[in-house]
MMTF fields as JSON, N, C-alpha, C and O atoms, coordinates in Angstrom:
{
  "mmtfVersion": "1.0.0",
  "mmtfProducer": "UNKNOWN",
  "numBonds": 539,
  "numAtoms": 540,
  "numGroups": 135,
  "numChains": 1,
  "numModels": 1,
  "chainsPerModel": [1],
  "groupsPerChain": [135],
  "chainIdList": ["A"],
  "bondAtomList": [4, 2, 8, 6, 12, 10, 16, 14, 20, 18, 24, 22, 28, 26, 32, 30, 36, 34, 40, 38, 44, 42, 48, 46, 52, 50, 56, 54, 60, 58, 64, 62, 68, 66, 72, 70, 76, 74, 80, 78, 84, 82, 88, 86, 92, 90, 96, 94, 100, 98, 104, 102, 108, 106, 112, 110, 116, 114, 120, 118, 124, 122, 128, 126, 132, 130, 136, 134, 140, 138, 144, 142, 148, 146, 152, 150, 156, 154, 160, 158, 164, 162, 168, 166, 172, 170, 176, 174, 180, 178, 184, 182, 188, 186, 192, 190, 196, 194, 200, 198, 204, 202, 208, 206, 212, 210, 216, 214, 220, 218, 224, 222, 228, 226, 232, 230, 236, 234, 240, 238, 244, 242, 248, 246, 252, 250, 256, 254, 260, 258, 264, 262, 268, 266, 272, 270, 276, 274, 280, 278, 284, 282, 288, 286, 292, 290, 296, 294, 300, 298, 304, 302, 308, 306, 312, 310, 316, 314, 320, 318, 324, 322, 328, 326, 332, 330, 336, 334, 340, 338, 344, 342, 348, 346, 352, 350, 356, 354, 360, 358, 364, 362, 368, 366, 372, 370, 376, 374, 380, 378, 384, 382, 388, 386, 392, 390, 396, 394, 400, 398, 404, 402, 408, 406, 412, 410, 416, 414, 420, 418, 424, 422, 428, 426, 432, 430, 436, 434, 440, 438, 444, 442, 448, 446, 452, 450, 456, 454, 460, 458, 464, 462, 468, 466, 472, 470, 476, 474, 480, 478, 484, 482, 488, 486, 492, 490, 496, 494, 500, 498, 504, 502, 508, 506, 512, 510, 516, 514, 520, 518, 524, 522, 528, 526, 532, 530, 536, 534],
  "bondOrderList": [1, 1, 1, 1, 1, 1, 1, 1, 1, 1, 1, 1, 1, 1, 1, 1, 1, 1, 1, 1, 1, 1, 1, 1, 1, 1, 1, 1, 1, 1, 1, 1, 1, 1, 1, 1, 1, 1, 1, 1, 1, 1, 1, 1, 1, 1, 1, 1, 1, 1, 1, 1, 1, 1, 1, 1, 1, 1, 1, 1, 1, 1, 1, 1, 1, 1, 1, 1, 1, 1, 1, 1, 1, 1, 1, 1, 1, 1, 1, 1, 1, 1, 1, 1, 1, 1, 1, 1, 1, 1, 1, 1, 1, 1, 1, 1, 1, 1, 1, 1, 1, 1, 1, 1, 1, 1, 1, 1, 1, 1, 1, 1, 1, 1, 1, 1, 1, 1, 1, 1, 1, 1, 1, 1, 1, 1, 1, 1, 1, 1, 1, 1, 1, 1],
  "groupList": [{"groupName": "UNK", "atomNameList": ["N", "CA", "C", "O"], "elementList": ["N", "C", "C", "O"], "formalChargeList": [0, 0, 0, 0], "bondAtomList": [1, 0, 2, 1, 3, 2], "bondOrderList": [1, 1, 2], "singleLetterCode": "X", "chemCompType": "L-PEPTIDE LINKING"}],
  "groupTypeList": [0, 0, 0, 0, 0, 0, 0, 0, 0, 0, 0, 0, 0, 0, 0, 0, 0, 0, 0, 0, 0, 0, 0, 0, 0, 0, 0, 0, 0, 0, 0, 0, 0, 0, 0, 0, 0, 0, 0, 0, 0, 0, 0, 0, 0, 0, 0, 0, 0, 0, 0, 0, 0, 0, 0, 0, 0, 0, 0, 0, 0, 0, 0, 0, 0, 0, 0, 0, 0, 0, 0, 0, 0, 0, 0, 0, 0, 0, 0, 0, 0, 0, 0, 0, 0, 0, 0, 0, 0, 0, 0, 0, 0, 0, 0, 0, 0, 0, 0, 0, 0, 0, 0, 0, 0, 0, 0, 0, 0, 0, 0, 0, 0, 0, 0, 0, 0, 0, 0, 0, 0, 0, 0, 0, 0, 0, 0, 0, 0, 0, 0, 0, 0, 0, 0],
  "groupIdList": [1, 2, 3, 4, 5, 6, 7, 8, 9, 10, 11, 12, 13, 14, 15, 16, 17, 18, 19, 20, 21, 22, 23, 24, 25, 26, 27, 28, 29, 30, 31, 32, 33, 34, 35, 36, 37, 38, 39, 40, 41, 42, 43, 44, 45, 46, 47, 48, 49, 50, 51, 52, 53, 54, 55, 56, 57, 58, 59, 60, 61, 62, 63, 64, 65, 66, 67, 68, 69, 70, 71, 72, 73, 74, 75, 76, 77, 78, 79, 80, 81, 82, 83, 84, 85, 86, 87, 88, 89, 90, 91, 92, 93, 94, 95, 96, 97, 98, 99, 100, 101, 102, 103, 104, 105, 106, 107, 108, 109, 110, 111, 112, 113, 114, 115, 116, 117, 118, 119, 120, 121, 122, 123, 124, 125, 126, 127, 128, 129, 130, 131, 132, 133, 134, 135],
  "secStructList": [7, 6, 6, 7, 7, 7, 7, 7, 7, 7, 7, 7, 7, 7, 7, 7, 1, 4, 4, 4, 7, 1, 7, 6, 6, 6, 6, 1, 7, 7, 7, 5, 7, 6, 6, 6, 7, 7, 2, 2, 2, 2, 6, 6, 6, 2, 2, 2, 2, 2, 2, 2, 2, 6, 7, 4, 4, 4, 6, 7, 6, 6, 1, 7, 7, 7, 1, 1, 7, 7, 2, 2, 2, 2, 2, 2, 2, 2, 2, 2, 2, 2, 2, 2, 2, 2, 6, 6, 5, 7, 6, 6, 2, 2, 2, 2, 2, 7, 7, 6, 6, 7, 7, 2, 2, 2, 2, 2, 2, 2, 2, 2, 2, 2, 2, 2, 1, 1, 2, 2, 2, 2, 2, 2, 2, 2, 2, 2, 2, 2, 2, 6, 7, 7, 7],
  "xCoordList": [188.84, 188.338, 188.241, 189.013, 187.028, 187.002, 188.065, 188.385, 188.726, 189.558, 191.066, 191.9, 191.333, 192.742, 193.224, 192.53, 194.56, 194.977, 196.028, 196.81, 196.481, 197.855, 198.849, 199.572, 198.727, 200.0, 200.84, 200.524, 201.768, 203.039, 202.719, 202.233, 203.214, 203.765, 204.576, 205.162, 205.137, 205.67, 206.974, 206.93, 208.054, 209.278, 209.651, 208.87, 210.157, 210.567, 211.212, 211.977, 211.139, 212.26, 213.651, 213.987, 214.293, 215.954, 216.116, 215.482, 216.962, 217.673, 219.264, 220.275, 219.151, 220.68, 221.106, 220.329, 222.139, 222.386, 222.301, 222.177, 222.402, 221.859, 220.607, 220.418, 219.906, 218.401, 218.286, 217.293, 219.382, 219.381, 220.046, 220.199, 220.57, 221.128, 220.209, 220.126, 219.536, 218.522, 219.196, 218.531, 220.25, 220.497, 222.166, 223.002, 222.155, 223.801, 224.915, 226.043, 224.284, 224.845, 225.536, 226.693, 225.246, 225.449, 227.095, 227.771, 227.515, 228.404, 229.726, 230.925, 228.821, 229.701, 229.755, 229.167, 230.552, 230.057, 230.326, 229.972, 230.992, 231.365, 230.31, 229.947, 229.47, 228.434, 229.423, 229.834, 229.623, 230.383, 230.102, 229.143, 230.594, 230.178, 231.195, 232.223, 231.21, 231.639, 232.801, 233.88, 232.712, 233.381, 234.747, 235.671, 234.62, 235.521, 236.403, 237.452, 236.373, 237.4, 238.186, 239.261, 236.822, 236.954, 236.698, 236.655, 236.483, 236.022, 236.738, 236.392, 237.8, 239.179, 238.045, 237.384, 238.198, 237.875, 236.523, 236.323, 235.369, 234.081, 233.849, 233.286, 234.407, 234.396, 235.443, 235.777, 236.224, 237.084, 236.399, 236.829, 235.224, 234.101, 233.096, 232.811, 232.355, 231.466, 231.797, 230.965, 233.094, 233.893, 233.8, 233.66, 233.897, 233.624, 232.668, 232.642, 231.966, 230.332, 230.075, 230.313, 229.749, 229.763, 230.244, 229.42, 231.672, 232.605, 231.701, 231.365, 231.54, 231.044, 229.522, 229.297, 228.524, 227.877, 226.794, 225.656, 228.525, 228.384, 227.405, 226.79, 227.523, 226.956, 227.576, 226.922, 229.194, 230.533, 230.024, 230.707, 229.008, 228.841, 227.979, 227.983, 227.211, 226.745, 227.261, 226.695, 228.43, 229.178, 230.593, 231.412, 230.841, 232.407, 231.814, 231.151, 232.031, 231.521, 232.643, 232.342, 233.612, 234.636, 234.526, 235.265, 233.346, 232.674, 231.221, 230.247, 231.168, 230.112, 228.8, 228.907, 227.688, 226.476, 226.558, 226.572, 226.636, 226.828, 225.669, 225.138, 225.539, 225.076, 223.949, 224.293, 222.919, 221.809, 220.763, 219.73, 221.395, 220.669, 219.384, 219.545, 218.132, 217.42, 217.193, 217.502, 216.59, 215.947, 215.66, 216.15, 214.952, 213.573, 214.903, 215.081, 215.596, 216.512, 217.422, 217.286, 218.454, 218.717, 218.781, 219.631, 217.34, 217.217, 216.898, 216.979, 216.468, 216.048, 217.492, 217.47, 218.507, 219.957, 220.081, 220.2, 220.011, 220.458, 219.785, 220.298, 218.152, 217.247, 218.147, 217.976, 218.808, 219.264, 220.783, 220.969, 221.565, 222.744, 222.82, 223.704, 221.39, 221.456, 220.854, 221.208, 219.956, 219.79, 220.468, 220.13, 221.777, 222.975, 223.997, 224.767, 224.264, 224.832, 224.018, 224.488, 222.743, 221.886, 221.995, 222.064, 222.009, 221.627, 223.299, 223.375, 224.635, 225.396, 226.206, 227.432, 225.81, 226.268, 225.199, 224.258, 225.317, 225.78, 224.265, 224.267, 223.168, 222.008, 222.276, 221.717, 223.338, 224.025, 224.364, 223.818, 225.109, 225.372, 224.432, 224.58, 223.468, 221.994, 221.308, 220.418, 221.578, 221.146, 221.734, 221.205, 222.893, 223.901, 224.182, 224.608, 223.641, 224.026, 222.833, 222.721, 221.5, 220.189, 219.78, 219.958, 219.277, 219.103, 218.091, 218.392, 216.742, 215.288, 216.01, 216.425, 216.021, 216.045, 217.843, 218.229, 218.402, 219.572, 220.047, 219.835, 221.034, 221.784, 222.444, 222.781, 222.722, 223.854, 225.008, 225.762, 225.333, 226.735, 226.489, 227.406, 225.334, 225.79, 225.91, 226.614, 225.121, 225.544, 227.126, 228.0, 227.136, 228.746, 230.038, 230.887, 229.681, 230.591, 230.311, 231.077, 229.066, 228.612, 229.357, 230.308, 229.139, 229.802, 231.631, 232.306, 232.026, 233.481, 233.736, 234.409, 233.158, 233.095, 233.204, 233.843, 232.21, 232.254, 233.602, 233.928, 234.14, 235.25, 236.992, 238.115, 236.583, 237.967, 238.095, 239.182, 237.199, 237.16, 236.927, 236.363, 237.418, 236.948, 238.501, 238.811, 239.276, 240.666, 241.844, 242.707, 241.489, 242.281, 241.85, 242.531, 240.403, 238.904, 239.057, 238.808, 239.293, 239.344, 240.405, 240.331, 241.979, 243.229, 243.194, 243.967, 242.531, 242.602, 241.552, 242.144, 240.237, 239.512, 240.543, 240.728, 241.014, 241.712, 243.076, 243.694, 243.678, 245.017, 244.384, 244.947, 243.136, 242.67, 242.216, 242.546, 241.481, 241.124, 242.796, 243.114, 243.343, 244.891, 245.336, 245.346, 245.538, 245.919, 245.267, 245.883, 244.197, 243.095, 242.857, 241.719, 243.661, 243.851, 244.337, 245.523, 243.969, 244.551, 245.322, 244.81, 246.633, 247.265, 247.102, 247.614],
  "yCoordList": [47.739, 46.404, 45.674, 45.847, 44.7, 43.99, 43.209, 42.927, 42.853, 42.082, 42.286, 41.393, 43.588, 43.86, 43.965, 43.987, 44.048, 44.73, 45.019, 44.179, 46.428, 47.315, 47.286, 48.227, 46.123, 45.767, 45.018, 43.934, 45.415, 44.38, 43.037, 43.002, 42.153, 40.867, 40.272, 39.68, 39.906, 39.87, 39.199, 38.523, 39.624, 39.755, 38.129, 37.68, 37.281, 36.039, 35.521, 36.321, 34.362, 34.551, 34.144, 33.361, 34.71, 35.016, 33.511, 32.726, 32.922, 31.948, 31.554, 32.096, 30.752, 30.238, 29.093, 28.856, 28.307, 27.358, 26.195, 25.165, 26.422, 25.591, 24.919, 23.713, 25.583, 25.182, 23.797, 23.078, 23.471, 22.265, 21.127, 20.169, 21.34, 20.045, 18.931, 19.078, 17.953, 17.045, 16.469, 16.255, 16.025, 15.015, 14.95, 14.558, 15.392, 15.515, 14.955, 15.396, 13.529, 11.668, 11.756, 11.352, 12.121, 11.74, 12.951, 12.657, 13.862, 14.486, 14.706, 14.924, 14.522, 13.988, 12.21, 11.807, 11.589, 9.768, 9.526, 8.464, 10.458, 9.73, 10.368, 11.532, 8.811, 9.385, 9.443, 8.582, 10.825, 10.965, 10.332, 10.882, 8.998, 8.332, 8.832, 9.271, 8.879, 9.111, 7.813, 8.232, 6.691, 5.638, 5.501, 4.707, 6.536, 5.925, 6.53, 6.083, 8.131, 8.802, 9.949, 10.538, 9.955, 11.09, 12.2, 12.534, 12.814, 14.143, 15.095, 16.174, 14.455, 15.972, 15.935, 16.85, 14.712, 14.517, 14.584, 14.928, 14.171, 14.81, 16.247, 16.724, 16.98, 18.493, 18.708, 19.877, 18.213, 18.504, 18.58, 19.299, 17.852, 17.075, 18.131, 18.828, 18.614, 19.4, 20.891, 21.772, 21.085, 22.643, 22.987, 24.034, 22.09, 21.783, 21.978, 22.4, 21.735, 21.725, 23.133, 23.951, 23.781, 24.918, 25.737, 26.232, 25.928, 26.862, 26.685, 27.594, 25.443, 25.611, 25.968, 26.611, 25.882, 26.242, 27.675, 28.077, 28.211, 29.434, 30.071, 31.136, 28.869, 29.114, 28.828, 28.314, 29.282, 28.958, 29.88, 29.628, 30.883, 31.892, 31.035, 31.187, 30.071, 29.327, 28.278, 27.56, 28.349, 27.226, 27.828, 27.155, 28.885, 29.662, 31.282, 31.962, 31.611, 33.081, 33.942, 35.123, 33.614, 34.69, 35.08, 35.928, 34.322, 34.815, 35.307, 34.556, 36.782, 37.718, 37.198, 36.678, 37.214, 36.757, 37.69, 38.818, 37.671, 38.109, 39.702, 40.126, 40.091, 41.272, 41.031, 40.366, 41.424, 41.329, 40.366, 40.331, 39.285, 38.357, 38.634, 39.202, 38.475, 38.983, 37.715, 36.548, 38.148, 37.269, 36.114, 35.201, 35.83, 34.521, 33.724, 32.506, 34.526, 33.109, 33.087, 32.027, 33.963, 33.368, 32.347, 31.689, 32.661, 31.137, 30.103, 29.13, 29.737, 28.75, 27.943, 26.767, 28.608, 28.53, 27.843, 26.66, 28.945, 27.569, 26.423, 25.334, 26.816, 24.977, 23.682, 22.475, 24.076, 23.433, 23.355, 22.634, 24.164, 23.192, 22.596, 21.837, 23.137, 22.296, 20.276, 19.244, 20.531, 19.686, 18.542, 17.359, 19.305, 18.409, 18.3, 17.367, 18.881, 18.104, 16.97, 15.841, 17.145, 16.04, 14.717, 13.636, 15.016, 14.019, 13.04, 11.942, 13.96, 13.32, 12.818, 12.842, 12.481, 12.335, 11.028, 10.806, 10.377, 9.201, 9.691, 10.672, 8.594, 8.563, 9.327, 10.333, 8.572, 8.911, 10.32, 11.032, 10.944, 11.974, 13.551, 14.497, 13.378, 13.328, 13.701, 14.543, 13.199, 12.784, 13.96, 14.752, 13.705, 14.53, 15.837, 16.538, 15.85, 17.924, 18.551, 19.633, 17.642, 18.393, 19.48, 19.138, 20.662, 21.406, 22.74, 23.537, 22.498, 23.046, 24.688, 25.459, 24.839, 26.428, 26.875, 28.041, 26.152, 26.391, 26.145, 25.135, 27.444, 27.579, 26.491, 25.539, 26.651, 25.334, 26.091, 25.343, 27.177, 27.855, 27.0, 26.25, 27.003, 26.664, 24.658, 24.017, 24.218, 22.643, 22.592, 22.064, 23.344, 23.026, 22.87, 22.004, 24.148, 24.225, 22.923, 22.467, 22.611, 21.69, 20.456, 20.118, 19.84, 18.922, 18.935, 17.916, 19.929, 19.907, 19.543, 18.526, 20.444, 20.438, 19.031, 18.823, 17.918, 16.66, 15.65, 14.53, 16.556, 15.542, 16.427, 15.928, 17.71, 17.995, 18.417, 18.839, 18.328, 18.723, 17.21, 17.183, 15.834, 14.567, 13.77, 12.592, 14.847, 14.503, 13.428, 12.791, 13.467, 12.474, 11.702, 11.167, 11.51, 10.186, 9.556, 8.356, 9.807, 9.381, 8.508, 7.342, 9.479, 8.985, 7.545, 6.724, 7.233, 6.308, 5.284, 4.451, 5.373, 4.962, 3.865, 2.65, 4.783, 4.074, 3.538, 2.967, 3.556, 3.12, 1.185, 0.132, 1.409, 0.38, -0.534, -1.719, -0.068, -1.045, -1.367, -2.542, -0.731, -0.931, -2.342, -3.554, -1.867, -3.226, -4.459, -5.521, -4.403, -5.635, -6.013, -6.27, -6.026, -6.422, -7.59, -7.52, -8.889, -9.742, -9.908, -9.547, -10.489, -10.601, -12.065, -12.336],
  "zCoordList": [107.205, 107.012, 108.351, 109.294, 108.317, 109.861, 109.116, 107.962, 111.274, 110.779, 110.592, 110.735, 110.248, 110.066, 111.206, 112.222, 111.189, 112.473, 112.302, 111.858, 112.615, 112.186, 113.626, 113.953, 114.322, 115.108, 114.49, 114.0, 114.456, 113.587, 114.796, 115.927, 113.967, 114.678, 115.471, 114.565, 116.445, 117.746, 116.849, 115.821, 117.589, 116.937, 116.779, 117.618, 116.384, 116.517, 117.608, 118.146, 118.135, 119.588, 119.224, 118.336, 119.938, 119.719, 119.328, 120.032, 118.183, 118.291, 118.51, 118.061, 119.11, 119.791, 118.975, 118.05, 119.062, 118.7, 119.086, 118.422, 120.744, 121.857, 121.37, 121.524, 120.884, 120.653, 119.732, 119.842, 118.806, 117.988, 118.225, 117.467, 119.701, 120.204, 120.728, 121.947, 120.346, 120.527, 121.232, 122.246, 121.339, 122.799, 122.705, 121.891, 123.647, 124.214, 124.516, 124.739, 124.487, 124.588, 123.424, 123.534, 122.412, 121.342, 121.164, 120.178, 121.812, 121.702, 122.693, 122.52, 123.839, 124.754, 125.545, 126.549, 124.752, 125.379, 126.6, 127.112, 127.275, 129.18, 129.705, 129.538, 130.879, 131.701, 132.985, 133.762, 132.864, 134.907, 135.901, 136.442, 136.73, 137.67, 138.85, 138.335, 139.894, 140.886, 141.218, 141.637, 141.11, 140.707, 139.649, 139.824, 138.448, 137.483, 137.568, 137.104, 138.35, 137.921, 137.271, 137.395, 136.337, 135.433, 134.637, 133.453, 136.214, 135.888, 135.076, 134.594, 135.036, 134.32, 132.662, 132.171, 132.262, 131.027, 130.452, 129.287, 131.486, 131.42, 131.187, 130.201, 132.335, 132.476, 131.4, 131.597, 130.277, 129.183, 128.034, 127.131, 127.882, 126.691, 127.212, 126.238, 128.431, 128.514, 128.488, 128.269, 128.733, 128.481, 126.545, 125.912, 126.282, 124.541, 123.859, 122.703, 124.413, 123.651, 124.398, 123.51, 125.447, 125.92, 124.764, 123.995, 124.577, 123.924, 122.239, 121.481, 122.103, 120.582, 120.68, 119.655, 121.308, 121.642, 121.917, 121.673, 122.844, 123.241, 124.205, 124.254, 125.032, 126.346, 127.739, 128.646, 127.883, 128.293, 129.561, 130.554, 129.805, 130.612, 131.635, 132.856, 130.889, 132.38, 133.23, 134.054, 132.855, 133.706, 134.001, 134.626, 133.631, 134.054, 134.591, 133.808, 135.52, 136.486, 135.706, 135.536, 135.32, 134.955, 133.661, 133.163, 132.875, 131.763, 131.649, 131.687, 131.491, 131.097, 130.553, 129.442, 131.036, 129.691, 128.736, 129.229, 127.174, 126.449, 126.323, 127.349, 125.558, 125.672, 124.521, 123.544, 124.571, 124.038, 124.026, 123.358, 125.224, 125.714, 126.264, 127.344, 125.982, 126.509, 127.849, 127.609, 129.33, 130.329, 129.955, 130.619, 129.012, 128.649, 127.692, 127.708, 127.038, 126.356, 127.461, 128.072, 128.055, 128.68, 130.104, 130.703, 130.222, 131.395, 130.751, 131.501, 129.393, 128.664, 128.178, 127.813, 128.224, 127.72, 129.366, 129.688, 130.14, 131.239, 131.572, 131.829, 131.555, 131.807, 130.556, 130.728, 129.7, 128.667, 129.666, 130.646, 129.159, 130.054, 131.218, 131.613, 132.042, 133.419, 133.171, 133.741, 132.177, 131.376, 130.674, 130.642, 129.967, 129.435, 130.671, 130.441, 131.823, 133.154, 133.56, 133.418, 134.095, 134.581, 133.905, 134.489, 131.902, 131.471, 131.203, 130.651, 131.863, 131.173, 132.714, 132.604, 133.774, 135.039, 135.496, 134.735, 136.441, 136.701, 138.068, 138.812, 137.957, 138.853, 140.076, 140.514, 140.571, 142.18, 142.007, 142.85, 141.161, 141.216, 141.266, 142.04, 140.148, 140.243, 141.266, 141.145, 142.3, 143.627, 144.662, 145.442, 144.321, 144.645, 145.013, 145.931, 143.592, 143.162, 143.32, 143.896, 142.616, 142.11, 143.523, 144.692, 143.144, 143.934, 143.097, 142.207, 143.91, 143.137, 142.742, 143.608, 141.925, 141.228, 141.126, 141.2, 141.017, 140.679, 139.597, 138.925, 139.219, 138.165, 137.706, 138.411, 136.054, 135.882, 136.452, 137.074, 136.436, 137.453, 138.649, 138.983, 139.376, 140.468, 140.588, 141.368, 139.704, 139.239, 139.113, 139.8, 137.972, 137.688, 139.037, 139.247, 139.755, 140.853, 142.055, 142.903, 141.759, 143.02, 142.534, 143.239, 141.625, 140.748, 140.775, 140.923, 140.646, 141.042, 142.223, 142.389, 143.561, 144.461, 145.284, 146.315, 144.358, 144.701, 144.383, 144.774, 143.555, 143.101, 143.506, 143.577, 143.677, 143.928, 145.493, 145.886, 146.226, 147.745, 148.473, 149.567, 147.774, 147.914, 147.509, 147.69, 146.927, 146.552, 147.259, 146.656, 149.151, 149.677, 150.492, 151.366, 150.272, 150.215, 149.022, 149.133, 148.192, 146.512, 146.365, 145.979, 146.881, 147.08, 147.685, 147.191, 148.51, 149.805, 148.711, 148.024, 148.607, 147.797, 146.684, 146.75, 145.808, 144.448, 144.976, 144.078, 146.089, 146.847, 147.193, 146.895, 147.861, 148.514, 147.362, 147.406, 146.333, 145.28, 144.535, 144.349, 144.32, 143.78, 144.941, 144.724, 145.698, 146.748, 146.54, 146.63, 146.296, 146.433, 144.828, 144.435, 144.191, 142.534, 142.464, 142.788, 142.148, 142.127, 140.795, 139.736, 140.859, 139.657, 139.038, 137.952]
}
């Protein structure tokens, strides 16, 4: 018959779970500012959603990409968590980290990097506003 065609149909693309998170505000509420402080607890709220997620491999090196991942989901898995860093961090920061073709691995580490290699700038920082508190 015209018309037929005896190629099966292209397989469906892999689904994740990642894929139904519409906006990430809504799960994690602290926007990370460089100012407040609190990264322990940001990176505590974004370690969370990762783990439930199950995309803990793009932001921790000491975890494996899972196995049967094919290429195309998994860089789409990372444009998405590089995505939920960008959208849950603070303009300045933004500014900061962004860096053309990089991993959220390598966001994530850059992002620490800013706050725990900044540890006795920070110290001095929150010492000086402590002093200057009026009672």
């Amino acid at each position: 018959m015209a018309g037929d065609d005896d190629t099966p149909p292209p397989p469906p693309p892999s689904y994740h779970p990642t894929f139904s998170v519409s906006n990430i505000k809504n799960l994690i509420s602290i926007t990370l500012d460089q100012e407040d402080a609190q990264y322990a607890t940001w990176a505590e709220f974004f370690q969370i959603q990762c783990c439930a997620f199950n995309v803990q491999d793009h932001i921790d090196s000491k975890i494996s990409r899972p196995t049967g991942t094919d290429d195309a989901t998994w860089k789409r898995l990372d444009a998405i968590v590089k995505n939920w860093i960008y959208c849950t961090i603070s303009k300045d920061l933004v500014q900061t980290i962004v860096k053309q073709g990089a991993t959220a691995l390598e966001l994530w580490n850059r992002l620490e990097e800013v706050f725990h290699d900044n540890k006795h700038t920070r110290a001095i920082y929150l010492e000086e506003q402590f002093s200057n508190i009026k009672l």
